[in-house]
Short mmCIF file of C-alpha atoms in Angstrom, two decimals:
data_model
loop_
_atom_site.label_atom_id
_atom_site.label_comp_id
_atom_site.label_asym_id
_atom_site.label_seq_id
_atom_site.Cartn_x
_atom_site.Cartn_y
_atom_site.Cartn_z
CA UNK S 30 -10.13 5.65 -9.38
CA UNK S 31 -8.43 4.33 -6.29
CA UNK S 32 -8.03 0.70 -7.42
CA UNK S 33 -6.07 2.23 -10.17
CA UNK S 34 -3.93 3.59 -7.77
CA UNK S 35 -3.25 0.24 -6.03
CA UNK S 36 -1.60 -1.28 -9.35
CA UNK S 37 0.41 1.63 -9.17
CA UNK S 38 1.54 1.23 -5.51
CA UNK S 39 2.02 -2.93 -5.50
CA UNK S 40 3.83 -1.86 -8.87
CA UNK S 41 6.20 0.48 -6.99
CA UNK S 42 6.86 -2.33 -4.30
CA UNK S 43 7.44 -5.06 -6.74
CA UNK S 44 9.89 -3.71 -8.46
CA UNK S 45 11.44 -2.19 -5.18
CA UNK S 46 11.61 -5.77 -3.69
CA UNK S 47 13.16 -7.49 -7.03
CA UNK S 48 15.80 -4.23 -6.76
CA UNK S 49 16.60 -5.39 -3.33
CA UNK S 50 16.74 -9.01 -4.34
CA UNK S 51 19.33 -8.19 -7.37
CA UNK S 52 21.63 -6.40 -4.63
CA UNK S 53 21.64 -10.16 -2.38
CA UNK S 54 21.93 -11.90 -5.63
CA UNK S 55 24.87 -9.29 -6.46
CA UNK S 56 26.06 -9.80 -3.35
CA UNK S 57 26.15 -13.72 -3.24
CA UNK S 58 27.80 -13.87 -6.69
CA UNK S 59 30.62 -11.32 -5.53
CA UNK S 60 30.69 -13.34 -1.40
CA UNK S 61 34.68 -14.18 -2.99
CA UNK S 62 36.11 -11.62 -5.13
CA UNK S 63 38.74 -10.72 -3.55
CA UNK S 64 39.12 -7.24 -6.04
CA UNK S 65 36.81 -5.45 -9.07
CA UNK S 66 36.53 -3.27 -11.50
CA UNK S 67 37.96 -0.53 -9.06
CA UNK S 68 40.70 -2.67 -8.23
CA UNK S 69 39.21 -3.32 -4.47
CA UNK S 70 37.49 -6.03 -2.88
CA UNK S 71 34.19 -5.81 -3.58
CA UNK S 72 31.77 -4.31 -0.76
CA UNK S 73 28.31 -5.65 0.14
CA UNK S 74 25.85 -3.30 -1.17
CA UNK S 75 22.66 -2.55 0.39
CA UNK S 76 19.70 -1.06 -1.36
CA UNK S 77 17.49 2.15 0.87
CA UNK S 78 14.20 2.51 0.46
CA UNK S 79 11.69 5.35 0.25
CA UNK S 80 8.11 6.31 0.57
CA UNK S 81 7.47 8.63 -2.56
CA UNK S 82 3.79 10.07 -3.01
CA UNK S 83 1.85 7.71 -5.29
CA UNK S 84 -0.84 7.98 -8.09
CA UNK S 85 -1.55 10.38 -10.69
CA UNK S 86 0.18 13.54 -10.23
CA UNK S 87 -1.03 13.91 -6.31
CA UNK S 88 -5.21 14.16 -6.97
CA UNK S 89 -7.73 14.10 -4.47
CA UNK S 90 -7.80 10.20 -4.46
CA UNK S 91 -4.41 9.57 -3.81
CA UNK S 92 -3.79 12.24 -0.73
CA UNK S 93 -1.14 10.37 1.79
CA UNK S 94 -0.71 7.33 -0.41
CA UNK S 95 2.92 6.26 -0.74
CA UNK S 96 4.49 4.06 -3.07
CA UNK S 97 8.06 3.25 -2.44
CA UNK S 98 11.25 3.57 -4.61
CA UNK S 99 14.82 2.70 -4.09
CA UNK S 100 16.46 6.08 -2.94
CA UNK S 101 19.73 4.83 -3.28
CA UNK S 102 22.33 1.72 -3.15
CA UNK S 103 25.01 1.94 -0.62
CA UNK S 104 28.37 -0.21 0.35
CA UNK S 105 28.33 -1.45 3.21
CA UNK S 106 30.90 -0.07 5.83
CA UNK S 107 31.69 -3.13 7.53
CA UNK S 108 35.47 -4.02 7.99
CA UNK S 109 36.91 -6.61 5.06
CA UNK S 110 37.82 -9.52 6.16
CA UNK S 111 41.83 -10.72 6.07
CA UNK S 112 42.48 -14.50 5.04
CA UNK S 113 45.83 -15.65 5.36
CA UNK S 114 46.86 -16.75 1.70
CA UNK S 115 50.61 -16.07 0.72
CA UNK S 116 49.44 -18.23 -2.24
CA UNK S 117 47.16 -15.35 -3.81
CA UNK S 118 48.42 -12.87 -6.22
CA UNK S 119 46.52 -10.17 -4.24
CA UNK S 120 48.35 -11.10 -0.84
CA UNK S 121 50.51 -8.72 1.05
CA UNK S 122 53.99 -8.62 2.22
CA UNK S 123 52.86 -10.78 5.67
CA UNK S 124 50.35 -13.31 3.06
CA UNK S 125 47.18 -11.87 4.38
CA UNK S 126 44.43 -11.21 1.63
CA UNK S 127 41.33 -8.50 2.13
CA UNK S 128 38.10 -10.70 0.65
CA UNK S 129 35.24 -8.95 0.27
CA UNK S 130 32.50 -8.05 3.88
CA UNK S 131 29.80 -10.17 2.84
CA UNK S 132 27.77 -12.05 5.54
CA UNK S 133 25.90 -15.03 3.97
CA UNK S 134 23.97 -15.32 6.67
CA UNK S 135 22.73 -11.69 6.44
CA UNK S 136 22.00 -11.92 2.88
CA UNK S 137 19.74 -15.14 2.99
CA UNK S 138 17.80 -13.16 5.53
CA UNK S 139 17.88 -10.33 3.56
CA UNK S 140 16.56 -12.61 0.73
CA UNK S 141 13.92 -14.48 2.68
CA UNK S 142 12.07 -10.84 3.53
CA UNK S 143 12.96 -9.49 0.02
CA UNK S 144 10.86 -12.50 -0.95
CA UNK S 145 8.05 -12.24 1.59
CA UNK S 146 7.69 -8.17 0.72
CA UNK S 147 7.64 -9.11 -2.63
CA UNK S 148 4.74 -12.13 -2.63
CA UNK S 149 2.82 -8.83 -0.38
CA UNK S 150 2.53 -6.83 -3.12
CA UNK S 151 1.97 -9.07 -5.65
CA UNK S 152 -1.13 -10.44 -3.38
CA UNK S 153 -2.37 -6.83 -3.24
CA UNK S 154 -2.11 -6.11 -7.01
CA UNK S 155 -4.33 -9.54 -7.52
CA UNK S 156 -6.49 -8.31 -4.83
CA UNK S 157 -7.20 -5.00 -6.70
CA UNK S 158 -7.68 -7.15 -9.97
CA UNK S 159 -10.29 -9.06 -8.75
CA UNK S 160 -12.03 -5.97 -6.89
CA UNK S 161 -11.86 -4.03 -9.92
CA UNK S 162 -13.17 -7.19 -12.07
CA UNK S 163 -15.94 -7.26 -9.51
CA UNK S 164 -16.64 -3.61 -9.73
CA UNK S 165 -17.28 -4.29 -13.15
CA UNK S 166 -20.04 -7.08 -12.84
CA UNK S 167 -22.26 -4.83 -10.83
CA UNK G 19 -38.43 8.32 -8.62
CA UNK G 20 -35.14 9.98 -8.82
CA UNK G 21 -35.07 10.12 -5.01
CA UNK G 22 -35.41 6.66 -3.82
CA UNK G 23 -33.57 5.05 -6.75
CA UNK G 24 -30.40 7.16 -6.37
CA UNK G 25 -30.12 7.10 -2.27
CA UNK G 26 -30.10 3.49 -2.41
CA UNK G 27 -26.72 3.32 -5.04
CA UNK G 28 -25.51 6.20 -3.33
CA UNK G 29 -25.32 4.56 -0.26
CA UNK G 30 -23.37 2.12 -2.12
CA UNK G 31 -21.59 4.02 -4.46
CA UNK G 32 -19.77 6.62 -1.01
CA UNK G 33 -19.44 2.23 0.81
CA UNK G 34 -17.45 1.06 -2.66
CA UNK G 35 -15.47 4.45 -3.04
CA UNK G 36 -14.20 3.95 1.00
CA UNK G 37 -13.59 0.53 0.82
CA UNK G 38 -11.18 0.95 -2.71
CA UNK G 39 -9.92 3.74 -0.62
CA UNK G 40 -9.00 1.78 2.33
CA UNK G 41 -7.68 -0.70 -0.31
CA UNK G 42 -5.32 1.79 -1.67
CA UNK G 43 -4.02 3.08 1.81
CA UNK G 44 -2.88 -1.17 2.67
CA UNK G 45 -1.13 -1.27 -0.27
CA UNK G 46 0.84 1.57 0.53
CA UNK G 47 1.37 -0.21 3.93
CA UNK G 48 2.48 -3.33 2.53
CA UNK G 49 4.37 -1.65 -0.15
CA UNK G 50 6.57 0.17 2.19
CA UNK G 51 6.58 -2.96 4.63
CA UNK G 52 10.66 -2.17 4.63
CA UNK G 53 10.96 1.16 4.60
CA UNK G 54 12.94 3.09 7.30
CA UNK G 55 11.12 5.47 9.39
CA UNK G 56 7.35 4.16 7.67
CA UNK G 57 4.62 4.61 9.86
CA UNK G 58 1.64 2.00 9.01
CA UNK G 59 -1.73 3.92 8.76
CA UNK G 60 -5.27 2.79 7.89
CA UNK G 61 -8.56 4.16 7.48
CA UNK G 62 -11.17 4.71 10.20
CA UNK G 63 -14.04 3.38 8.50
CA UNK G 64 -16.74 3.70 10.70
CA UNK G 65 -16.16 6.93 11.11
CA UNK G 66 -15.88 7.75 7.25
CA UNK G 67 -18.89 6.65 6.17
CA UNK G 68 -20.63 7.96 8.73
CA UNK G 69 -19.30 11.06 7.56
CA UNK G 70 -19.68 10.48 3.89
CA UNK G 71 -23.30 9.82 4.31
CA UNK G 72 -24.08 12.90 6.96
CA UNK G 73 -22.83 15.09 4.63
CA UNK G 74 -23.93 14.07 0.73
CA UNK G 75 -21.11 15.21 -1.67
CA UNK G 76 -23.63 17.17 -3.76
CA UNK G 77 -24.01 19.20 -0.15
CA UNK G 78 -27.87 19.14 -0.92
CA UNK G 79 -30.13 15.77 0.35
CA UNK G 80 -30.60 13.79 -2.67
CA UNK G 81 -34.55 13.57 -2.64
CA UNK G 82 -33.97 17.34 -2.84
CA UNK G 83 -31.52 17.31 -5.70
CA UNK G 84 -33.17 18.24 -9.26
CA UNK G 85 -33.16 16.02 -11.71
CA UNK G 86 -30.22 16.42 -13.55
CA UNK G 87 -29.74 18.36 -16.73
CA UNK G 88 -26.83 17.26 -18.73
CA UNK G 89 -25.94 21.12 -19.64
CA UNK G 90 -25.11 21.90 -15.80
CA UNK G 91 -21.24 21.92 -15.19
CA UNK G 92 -21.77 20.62 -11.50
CA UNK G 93 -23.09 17.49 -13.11
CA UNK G 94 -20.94 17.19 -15.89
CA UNK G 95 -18.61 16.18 -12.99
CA UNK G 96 -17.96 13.19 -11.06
CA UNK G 97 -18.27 15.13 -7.95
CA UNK G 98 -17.81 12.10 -5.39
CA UNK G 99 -15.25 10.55 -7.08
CA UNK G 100 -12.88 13.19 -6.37
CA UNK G 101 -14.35 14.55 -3.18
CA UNK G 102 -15.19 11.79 -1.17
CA UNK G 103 -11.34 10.12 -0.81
CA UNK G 104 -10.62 13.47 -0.28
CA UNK G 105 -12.89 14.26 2.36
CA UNK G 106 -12.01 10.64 4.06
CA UNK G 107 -8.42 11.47 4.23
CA UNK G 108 -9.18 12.92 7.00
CA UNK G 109 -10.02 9.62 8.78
CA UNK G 110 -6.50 7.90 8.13
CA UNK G 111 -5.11 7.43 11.36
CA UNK G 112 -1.77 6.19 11.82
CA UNK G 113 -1.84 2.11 13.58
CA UNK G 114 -1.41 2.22 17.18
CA UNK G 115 0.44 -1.01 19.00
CA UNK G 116 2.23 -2.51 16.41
CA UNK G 117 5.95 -3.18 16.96
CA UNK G 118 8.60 -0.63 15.64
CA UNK G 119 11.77 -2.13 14.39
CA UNK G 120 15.38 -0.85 15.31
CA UNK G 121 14.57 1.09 11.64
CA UNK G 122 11.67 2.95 13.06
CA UNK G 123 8.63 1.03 10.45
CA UNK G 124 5.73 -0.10 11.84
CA UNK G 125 4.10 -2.12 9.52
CA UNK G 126 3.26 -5.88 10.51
CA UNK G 127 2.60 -7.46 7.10
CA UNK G 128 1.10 -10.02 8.30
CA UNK G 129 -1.50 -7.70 9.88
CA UNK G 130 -1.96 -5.57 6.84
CA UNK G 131 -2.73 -9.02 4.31
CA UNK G 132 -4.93 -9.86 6.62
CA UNK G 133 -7.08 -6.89 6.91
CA UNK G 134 -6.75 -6.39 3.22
CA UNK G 135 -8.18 -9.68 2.27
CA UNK G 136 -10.79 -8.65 5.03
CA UNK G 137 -11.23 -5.22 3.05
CA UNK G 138 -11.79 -6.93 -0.19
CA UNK G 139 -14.28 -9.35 1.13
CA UNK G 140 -16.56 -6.38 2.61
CA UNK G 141 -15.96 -4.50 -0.82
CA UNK G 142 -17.71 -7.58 -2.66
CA UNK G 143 -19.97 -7.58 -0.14
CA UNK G 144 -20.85 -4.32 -0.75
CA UNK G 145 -20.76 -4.90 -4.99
CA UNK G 146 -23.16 -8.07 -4.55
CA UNK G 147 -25.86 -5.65 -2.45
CA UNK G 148 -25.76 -2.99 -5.41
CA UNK G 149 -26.28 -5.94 -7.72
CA UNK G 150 -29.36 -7.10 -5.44
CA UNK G 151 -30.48 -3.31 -5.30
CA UNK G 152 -29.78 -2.96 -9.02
CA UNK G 153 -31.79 -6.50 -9.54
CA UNK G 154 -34.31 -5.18 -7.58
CA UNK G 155 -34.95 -1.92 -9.12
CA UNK G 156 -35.45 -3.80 -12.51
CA UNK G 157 -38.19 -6.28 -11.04
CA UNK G 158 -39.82 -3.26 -10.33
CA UNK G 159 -39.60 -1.34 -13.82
CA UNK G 160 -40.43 -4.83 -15.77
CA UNK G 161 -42.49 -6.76 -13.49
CA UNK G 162 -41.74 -10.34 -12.78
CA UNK G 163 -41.55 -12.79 -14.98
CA UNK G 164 -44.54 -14.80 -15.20
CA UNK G 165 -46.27 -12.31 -15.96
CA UNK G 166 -44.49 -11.02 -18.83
CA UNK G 167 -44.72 -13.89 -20.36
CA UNK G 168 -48.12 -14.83 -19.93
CA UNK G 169 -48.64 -11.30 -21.29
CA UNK G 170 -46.46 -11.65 -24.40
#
């Protein structure tokens, strides 16, 4: 039944949109460490999105429906920026330090349409509830 | 009296089947609201019924149709439930005028929650008049009330 098929799609977006909101959170947390686990700074990472087919296995009812999944999460390839710290450990010989390319402001943006996308879905999938609630009281 | 009693809900049923279907194709809008490269789409409605109803799924006009005989295969099937989101694929169209971003989507959310509240309201709509018809079609079988009672 389509309005099965909705749950499935607002399902896909939700947890698309709370993937993308773990990378800002990720990246937030991680605005000042100046090196990880690979012994770098750490790099903003960016989550990519993609429209997969939705529904059960491609029937009749869900022909050019698309739910969306998170293809892949990528670093960002923006430059690192250099503070001047001859106090840090991590400095070089002329007491400049690489901190990590996050942008703040990018990332609250990031957040505030994570969030909208998000509240979307979840509006659809109560939608479909109701319909299907309805559907039932006929 | 299969006739009239099933072109009445059928009209319904092919309304209610478009309607979840144009349901279905706004999610996917809103779901891919930040998707690179996703063109928004919707259903031609109009269109699709008037399609739906031209041309009855069972491909024969109901007050033609037999009355149906449970050992039949073609009725053992829910032949519209499949065929007719099918046959209305052909009636998504993808949204003209809507602003592309530097990413190449073309969804406006704002649009799509809009016409899928709109959507859901016409899909009760629809629900409450198959109710009415369903109401209806018992008055007739049981007679009304008063008379019942004064009977009983």
């Amino acid at each position: 039944m389509s309005l099965f098929t909705v749950f499935s799609i607002a399902g896909s977006g939700m947890a698309a949109e709370s993937e993308r909101l773990s990378a800002v959170a990720s990246n937030l947390a991680n605005a000042n460490s100046a090196t990880s686990s690979a012994g770098q700074p750490y790099r903003a990472r960016e989550v990519v999105f993609r429209a997969v087919p939705a529904g059960d296995g491609g029937g009749p009812s869900s022909v050019g429906m698309a739910g969306v999944e998170v293809a892949a999460v990528v670093e960002s390839s923006e430059s690192l920026h250099s503070v001047y710290d001859p106090s840090n450990p991590l400095a070089g010989e002329d007491g400049y330090t690489q901190m990590p390319n996050v942008n703040p402001v990018d990332e609250m943006v990031n957040m505030i349409s994570a969030q909208q996308d998000y509240q979307a879905n979840l509006e659809a999938f109560n939608v479909a509830k109701t319909l299907a609630v309805r559907t039932l009281q006929i | 009296m299969v006739g009239p009693v099933d072109m009445g809900l059928d009209f319904y049923r092919q309304v209610l089947n478009l309607r979840a279907y144009r349901q279905q194709i706004l999610s996917a809008d809103i779901a891919n609201a930040s998707t690179p490269g996703f063109k928004a789409v919707d259903l031609d409605f109009k269109s699709a019924l008037a399609a739906a109803v031209a041309a009855p799924s069972g491909g024969t006009a109901p007050s033609a149709r037999p009355l149906w005989l449970v050992d039949s295969p073609a009725h053992m099937t829910p032949a519209s439930a499949s065929s007719a989101p099918a046959s209305a694929a052909a009636f998504v169209k993808y949204q003209l005028g809507s602003e592309v971003t530097l990413d190449g989507n073309s969804v406006d959310l704002n649009q799509e929650k809009v016409k899928a509240a709109e959507n859901a309201v016409d899909y009760e709509a629809a629900a409450t008049f198959a109710t009415q018809t369903i109401k209806l079609l018992m008055t007739a079988v049981t007679g009304s009330q008063s008379s019942s009672s004064s009977g009983g």
